[in-house]
Amino acid sequence: MSGDQKTLIKGNPSQYVKLNVGGCLHYTTIGTLCKQDTMLRAMFSGRLEVLTDSEGWILIDRCGTHFGTILNFLRDGSVALPETTKGIAELLAESKYYCIEELIEACEKVLAKKERESEPICRVPLITSQKEEQYLISTATKPVVKLLINRHNNKYSYTNTSDDNLLKNIELFDKLSLRFSGRVFFIKDVIGSSEICCWSFYGNGKKVAEVCCTSIVYATDKKHTKVEFPEARIFEETLNILLYENKNAPDQELMQATSLRGAVGGISSYTSDEEEERTGLARLRSNKQNNPT
């Protein structure tokens, strides 16, 4: 513009100057602008030339949105940062231009905190194939808990409480995944085999326990599918799987103390009340056949 000229600014710290920063007008003292070792000190202590217009406004070709915040920081040594990530990032860019180290550090610290807070608390992969399941389990650096949940894997009608128990199993899985996400790797399977609701527990890439939550109830006219919610049993196995946090094999005495009665081949399993009852009846019939009176 006509009348613009470059000049050196050097005066008493109490002297006021007029600033036009990207169209935003500010009025402050040379003492404020020279408080810290920044580019603004270089500009207003006579070391660098500044551009002024015909009305005496000192022109700075930067966005003026956050310049008021920068002035307040120079005045007080601290300032409230913008609430949004975008605003903080913009203020950081301006702070870097003016070489205000303390404000740069403050902005970077808050941005790093916001980035950590925006990360998911835990990630639960959804299995889409058996090959993917095998890969996830074999490469996991933590013990693994898998919930297979597929209501469509059913030939019969459900009992009255089955839907409620199915939801309770899903809710428990969500709670456990949030609580132990740092120590256990949780995965969910919604396309698996013929099971309807089944928990599997893996240590060092091998299955060490299983809790099947479905059974068949035999009625007089037809069969029903029952979904159960053995909460204590599931929670117990989740705690037991923490024994496999180390890559080395877990302590055998500790494993023996926490193993289930009658566990076979190192894999403990849960059986429903109906299954235990049918097994007991079959054993009783066998004994009667072998020992007739």
CSV table of C-alpha atoms in Angstrom, one decimal:
chain,number,residue,atom,x,y,z
A,1,MET,CA,0.0,0.0,0.0
A,2,SER,CA,1.1,3.6,-0.6
A,3,GLY,CA,2.8,5.0,2.4
A,4,ASP,CA,3.9,1.7,3.9
A,5,GLN,CA,7.5,1.7,5.1
A,6,LYS,CA,10.0,-0.3,7.0
A,7,THR,CA,11.5,1.1,10.2
A,8,LEU,CA,13.2,0.2,13.4
A,9,ILE,CA,11.1,0.4,16.6
A,10,LYS,CA,12.9,1.1,19.9
A,11,GLY,CA,11.5,3.0,22.8
A,12,ASN,CA,10.6,3.1,26.4
A,13,PRO,CA,9.0,-0.1,27.7
A,14,SER,CA,5.9,1.9,28.8
A,15,GLN,CA,5.5,3.3,25.2
A,16,TYR,CA,2.3,2.1,23.5
A,17,VAL,CA,2.4,0.8,19.9
A,18,LYS,CA,-0.5,0.0,17.5
A,19,LEU,CA,-0.4,-3.5,15.9
A,20,ASN,CA,-2.4,-4.7,12.9
A,21,VAL,CA,-2.1,-8.5,12.9
A,22,GLY,CA,-3.9,-9.9,9.8
A,23,GLY,CA,-6.6,-7.3,10.1
A,24,CYS,CA,-7.0,-7.6,13.9
A,25,LEU,CA,-6.0,-4.5,15.8
A,26,HIS,CA,-4.2,-4.5,19.1
A,27,TYR,CA,-2.8,-1.8,21.4
A,28,THR,CA,0.0,-2.7,23.8
A,29,THR,CA,3.3,-1.6,25.2
A,30,ILE,CA,6.8,-2.3,24.0
A,31,GLY,CA,7.5,-3.7,27.5
A,32,THR,CA,4.9,-6.4,27.0
A,33,LEU,CA,6.2,-7.3,23.5
A,34,CYS,CA,9.8,-7.6,24.9
A,35,LYS,CA,9.0,-9.6,28.0
A,36,GLN,CA,10.4,-12.9,26.7
A,37,ASP,CA,13.2,-13.9,24.3
A,38,THR,CA,10.9,-14.1,21.2
A,39,MET,CA,10.6,-12.8,17.7
A,40,LEU,CA,8.4,-10.0,19.0
A,41,ARG,CA,11.3,-8.9,21.3
A,42,ALA,CA,13.6,-8.8,18.2
A,43,MET,CA,11.0,-6.8,16.3
A,44,PHE,CA,10.4,-4.2,19.1
A,45,SER,CA,13.9,-3.8,20.6
A,46,GLY,CA,15.4,-2.4,17.4
A,47,ARG,CA,17.0,-5.6,16.1
A,48,LEU,CA,14.6,-6.2,13.2
A,49,GLU,CA,12.8,-3.8,10.9
A,50,VAL,CA,9.0,-3.7,11.0
A,51,LEU,CA,6.5,-2.6,8.4
A,52,THR,CA,4.3,0.4,9.2
A,53,ASP,CA,1.5,2.0,7.3
A,54,SER,CA,0.8,5.7,6.8
A,55,GLU,CA,-1.3,5.9,10.0
A,56,GLY,CA,1.4,4.4,12.2
A,57,TRP,CA,0.0,0.9,12.5
A,58,ILE,CA,2.7,-1.8,12.6
A,59,LEU,CA,1.8,-4.5,10.2
A,60,ILE,CA,2.3,-8.2,10.9
A,61,ASP,CA,1.3,-10.7,8.2
A,62,ARG,CA,-0.1,-13.4,10.5
A,63,CYS,CA,-3.6,-14.5,11.5
A,64,GLY,CA,-4.7,-12.3,14.3
A,65,THR,CA,-7.3,-14.7,15.8
A,66,HIS,CA,-5.0,-15.9,18.6
A,67,PHE,CA,-2.7,-12.9,18.9
A,68,GLY,CA,-4.7,-11.6,21.9
A,69,THR,CA,-4.0,-14.9,23.7
A,70,ILE,CA,-0.3,-14.5,22.9
A,71,LEU,CA,-0.3,-10.9,24.4
A,72,ASN,CA,-2.0,-12.1,27.5
A,73,PHE,CA,0.6,-14.9,27.9
A,74,LEU,CA,3.4,-12.4,27.6
A,75,ARG,CA,1.7,-10.1,30.2
A,76,ASP,CA,0.9,-12.8,32.8
A,77,GLY,CA,3.2,-15.8,32.0
A,78,SER,CA,0.1,-18.1,31.7
A,79,VAL,CA,-3.1,-18.1,29.8
A,80,ALA,CA,-6.2,-20.2,29.3
A,81,LEU,CA,-5.8,-22.3,26.1
A,82,PRO,CA,-8.6,-22.8,23.6
A,83,GLU,CA,-11.1,-25.6,24.4
A,84,THR,CA,-11.0,-27.2,21.0
A,85,THR,CA,-8.1,-29.2,19.5
A,86,LYS,CA,-8.3,-27.1,16.4
A,87,GLY,CA,-7.9,-23.9,18.4
A,88,ILE,CA,-4.9,-25.2,20.3
A,89,ALA,CA,-3.2,-26.4,17.1
A,90,GLU,CA,-3.7,-22.9,15.6
A,91,LEU,CA,-2.3,-21.3,18.7
A,92,LEU,CA,0.7,-23.7,18.6
A,93,ALA,CA,1.4,-22.7,15.0
A,94,GLU,CA,1.4,-19.0,16.0
A,95,SER,CA,3.5,-19.6,19.1
A,96,LYS,CA,6.1,-21.4,16.9
A,97,TYR,CA,6.2,-18.5,14.5
A,98,TYR,CA,6.8,-16.0,17.3
A,99,CYS,CA,9.2,-18.5,19.0
A,100,ILE,CA,7.4,-18.4,22.4
A,101,GLU,CA,8.9,-21.6,23.9
A,102,GLU,CA,6.8,-21.8,27.1
A,103,LEU,CA,3.5,-21.4,25.2
A,104,ILE,CA,4.7,-24.0,22.6
A,105,GLU,CA,5.3,-26.5,25.4
A,106,ALA,CA,1.9,-25.8,27.0
A,107,CYS,CA,0.1,-26.3,23.7
A,108,GLU,CA,2.0,-29.5,22.8
A,109,LYS,CA,1.3,-31.0,26.3
A,110,VAL,CA,-2.4,-30.4,26.1
A,111,LEU,CA,-2.6,-31.7,22.5
A,112,ALA,CA,-0.8,-34.9,23.6
A,113,LYS,CA,-3.3,-35.4,26.5
A,114,LYS,CA,-6.2,-34.9,24.2
A,115,GLU,CA,-4.8,-37.4,21.7
A,116,ARG,CA,-4.5,-40.0,24.5
A,117,GLU,CA,-8.0,-39.3,25.7
A,118,SER,CA,-9.4,-39.8,22.2
A,119,GLU,CA,-7.9,-43.3,21.9
A,120,PRO,CA,-10.3,-46.2,22.5
A,121,ILE,CA,-10.2,-47.6,26.0
A,122,CYS,CA,-9.9,-51.1,24.5
A,123,ARG,CA,-10.1,-52.7,21.1
A,124,VAL,CA,-12.1,-55.9,20.6
A,125,PRO,CA,-11.5,-57.6,17.2
A,126,LEU,CA,-14.6,-59.2,15.6
A,127,ILE,CA,-13.6,-62.5,14.0
A,128,THR,CA,-14.6,-63.0,10.4
A,129,SER,CA,-12.9,-66.3,9.7
A,130,GLN,CA,-11.3,-69.3,11.5
A,131,LYS,CA,-8.0,-68.4,9.9
A,132,GLU,CA,-8.1,-64.9,11.3
A,133,GLU,CA,-9.0,-66.4,14.8
A,134,GLN,CA,-6.0,-68.7,14.7
A,135,TYR,CA,-3.7,-65.9,13.7
A,136,LEU,CA,-4.9,-63.5,16.4
A,137,ILE,CA,-4.6,-66.2,19.1
A,138,SER,CA,-1.2,-67.4,18.0
A,139,THR,CA,0.3,-63.9,17.7
A,140,ALA,CA,-1.2,-62.4,20.9
A,141,THR,CA,1.3,-61.2,23.5
A,142,LYS,CA,-1.4,-61.5,26.2
A,143,PRO,CA,-3.7,-64.2,27.4
A,144,VAL,CA,-6.8,-64.4,25.2
A,145,VAL,CA,-10.5,-64.5,26.1
A,146,LYS,CA,-12.9,-65.3,23.3
A,147,LEU,CA,-16.7,-65.1,23.4
A,148,LEU,CA,-18.6,-66.9,20.7
A,149,ILE,CA,-22.1,-65.5,20.5
A,150,ASN,CA,-24.5,-66.6,17.7
A,151,ARG,CA,-28.1,-66.8,18.5
A,152,HIS,CA,-28.9,-68.3,15.1
A,153,ASN,CA,-27.0,-71.5,15.8
A,154,ASN,CA,-30.2,-73.1,17.2
A,155,LYS,CA,-32.6,-75.8,16.1
A,156,TYR,CA,-35.1,-75.4,18.9
A,157,SER,CA,-37.1,-72.7,20.7
A,158,TYR,CA,-35.4,-70.9,23.6
A,159,THR,CA,-36.5,-71.1,27.2
A,160,ASN,CA,-38.1,-68.0,28.8
A,161,THR,CA,-34.9,-66.8,30.4
A,162,SER,CA,-32.5,-67.5,27.6
A,163,ASP,CA,-32.6,-64.2,25.9
A,164,ASP,CA,-31.9,-62.4,29.2
A,165,ASN,CA,-29.0,-64.6,29.9
A,166,LEU,CA,-27.6,-64.2,26.4
A,167,LEU,CA,-27.6,-60.4,27.0
A,168,LYS,CA,-26.0,-60.9,30.4
A,169,ASN,CA,-23.1,-62.8,28.9
A,170,ILE,CA,-22.6,-60.0,26.4
A,171,GLU,CA,-22.7,-57.4,29.1
A,172,LEU,CA,-20.2,-59.3,31.2
A,173,PHE,CA,-17.8,-59.6,28.2
A,174,ASP,CA,-18.0,-55.9,27.8
A,175,LYS,CA,-17.3,-55.2,31.5
A,176,LEU,CA,-14.4,-57.7,31.6
A,177,SER,CA,-12.8,-56.3,28.4
A,178,LEU,CA,-12.9,-52.8,29.9
A,179,ARG,CA,-11.5,-53.9,33.2
A,180,PHE,CA,-8.7,-56.2,31.9
A,181,SER,CA,-7.9,-54.7,28.5
A,182,GLY,CA,-4.4,-53.9,29.5
A,183,ARG,CA,-3.6,-57.5,30.6
A,184,VAL,CA,-5.9,-59.7,28.5
A,185,PHE,CA,-6.7,-59.7,24.8
A,186,PHE,CA,-10.4,-60.0,24.2
A,187,ILE,CA,-12.0,-61.2,20.9
A,188,LYS,CA,-15.5,-61.8,19.8
A,189,ASP,CA,-16.8,-64.4,17.4
A,190,VAL,CA,-20.3,-64.0,15.8
A,191,ILE,CA,-20.0,-66.5,12.9
A,192,GLY,CA,-18.5,-69.5,14.7
A,193,SER,CA,-19.4,-73.2,14.6
A,194,SER,CA,-22.6,-74.6,16.0
A,195,GLU,CA,-22.3,-73.1,19.5
A,196,ILE,CA,-24.7,-70.4,20.6
A,197,CYS,CA,-22.8,-68.9,23.6
A,198,CYS,CA,-19.4,-70.1,24.6
A,199,TRP,CA,-16.4,-68.6,26.4
A,200,SER,CA,-12.9,-69.8,25.5
A,201,PHE,CA,-9.7,-69.0,27.4
A,202,TYR,CA,-6.2,-69.2,25.9
A,203,GLY,CA,-2.8,-69.0,27.4
A,204,ASN,CA,0.5,-69.0,25.4
A,205,GLY,CA,-1.6,-69.7,22.2
A,206,LYS,CA,-3.3,-72.8,23.6
A,207,LYS,CA,-6.9,-73.3,24.9
A,208,VAL,CA,-6.8,-73.9,28.7
A,209,ALA,CA,-10.4,-73.6,29.6
A,210,GLU,CA,-13.9,-73.4,28.2
A,211,VAL,CA,-17.3,-72.3,29.6
A,212,CYS,CA,-20.2,-73.4,27.4
A,213,CYS,CA,-23.4,-71.5,28.4
A,214,THR,CA,-26.0,-73.5,26.4
A,215,SER,CA,-27.7,-76.8,27.0
A,216,ILE,CA,-30.7,-78.7,25.7
A,217,VAL,CA,-33.8,-79.1,28.0
A,218,TYR,CA,-35.8,-82.2,27.3
A,219,ALA,CA,-39.6,-81.6,27.6
A,220,THR,CA,-42.3,-84.2,27.1
A,221,ASP,CA,-43.2,-83.0,23.7
A,222,LYS,CA,-40.1,-81.2,22.3
A,223,LYS,CA,-36.6,-79.9,23.1
A,224,HIS,CA,-35.7,-76.4,24.2
A,225,THR,CA,-32.4,-74.6,24.1
A,226,LYS,CA,-31.4,-73.0,27.4
A,227,VAL,CA,-28.8,-70.2,27.7
A,228,GLU,CA,-27.2,-69.9,31.1
A,229,PHE,CA,-25.2,-67.2,32.8
A,230,PRO,CA,-22.5,-68.7,35.0
A,231,GLU,CA,-21.1,-65.4,36.0
A,232,ALA,CA,-18.9,-66.6,38.9
A,233,ARG,CA,-17.4,-69.4,36.7
A,234,ILE,CA,-16.6,-67.0,33.9
A,235,PHE,CA,-15.0,-64.5,36.2
A,236,GLU,CA,-12.9,-67.2,37.8
A,237,GLU,CA,-11.6,-68.4,34.5
A,238,THR,CA,-10.7,-64.8,33.5
A,239,LEU,CA,-8.7,-64.4,36.7
A,240,ASN,CA,-7.0,-67.8,36.1
A,241,ILE,CA,-6.0,-66.8,32.6
A,242,LEU,CA,-3.9,-64.0,34.1
A,243,LEU,CA,-1.5,-66.7,35.2
A,244,TYR,CA,-0.4,-66.8,31.5
A,245,GLU,CA,0.7,-63.2,31.3
A,246,ASN,CA,4.3,-64.3,31.3
A,247,LYS,CA,5.6,-66.1,28.2
A,248,ASN,CA,7.1,-68.8,30.4
A,249,ALA,CA,4.8,-71.6,31.5
A,250,PRO,CA,2.8,-70.6,34.7
A,251,ASP,CA,3.7,-72.1,38.1
A,252,GLN,CA,2.4,-75.6,38.1
A,253,GLU,CA,1.5,-75.6,41.8
A,254,LEU,CA,-0.5,-72.5,41.3
A,255,MET,CA,-2.2,-74.0,38.3
A,256,GLN,CA,-3.1,-77.1,40.2
A,257,ALA,CA,-4.5,-75.1,43.1
A,258,THR,CA,-6.8,-73.2,40.6
A,259,SER,CA,-7.7,-76.1,38.3
A,260,LEU,CA,-11.2,-77.6,38.3
A,261,ARG,CA,-12.0,-81.0,39.7
A,262,GLY,CA,-12.0,-83.5,37.0
A,263,ALA,CA,-10.3,-81.3,34.4
A,264,VAL,CA,-9.1,-83.5,31.5
A,265,GLY,CA,-6.1,-82.8,29.3
A,266,GLY,CA,-5.4,-79.4,30.9
A,267,ILE,CA,-8.7,-77.9,29.7
A,268,SER,CA,-11.4,-77.2,32.2
A,269,SER,CA,-14.9,-77.0,31.1
A,270,TYR,CA,-18.3,-75.9,32.4
A,271,THR,CA,-21.3,-78.3,32.3
A,272,SER,CA,-24.8,-77.2,32.9
A,273,ASP,CA,-27.1,-78.6,35.6
A,274,GLU,CA,-29.1,-80.6,33.1
A,275,GLU,CA,-26.0,-82.2,31.6
A,276,GLU,CA,-24.8,-83.2,35.1
A,277,GLU,CA,-28.2,-84.6,35.9
A,278,ARG,CA,-28.3,-86.7,32.7
A,279,THR,CA,-24.8,-88.0,33.3
A,280,GLY,CA,-25.8,-89.0,36.8
A,281,LEU,CA,-28.9,-90.8,35.5
A,282,ALA,CA,-26.9,-92.7,32.9
A,283,ARG,CA,-24.4,-93.7,35.5
A,284,LEU,CA,-27.2,-95.0,37.7
A,285,ARG,CA,-28.7,-97.0,34.9
A,286,SER,CA,-25.3,-98.5,34.1
A,287,ASN,CA,-24.8,-99.6,37.7
A,288,LYS,CA,-28.2,-101.2,37.8
A,289,GLN,CA,-27.5,-103.2,34.6
A,290,ASN,CA,-24.1,-104.3,35.9
A,291,ASN,CA,-25.4,-105.3,39.3
A,292,PRO,CA,-29.0,-106.6,38.9
A,293,THR,CA,-30.8,-107.5,42.2
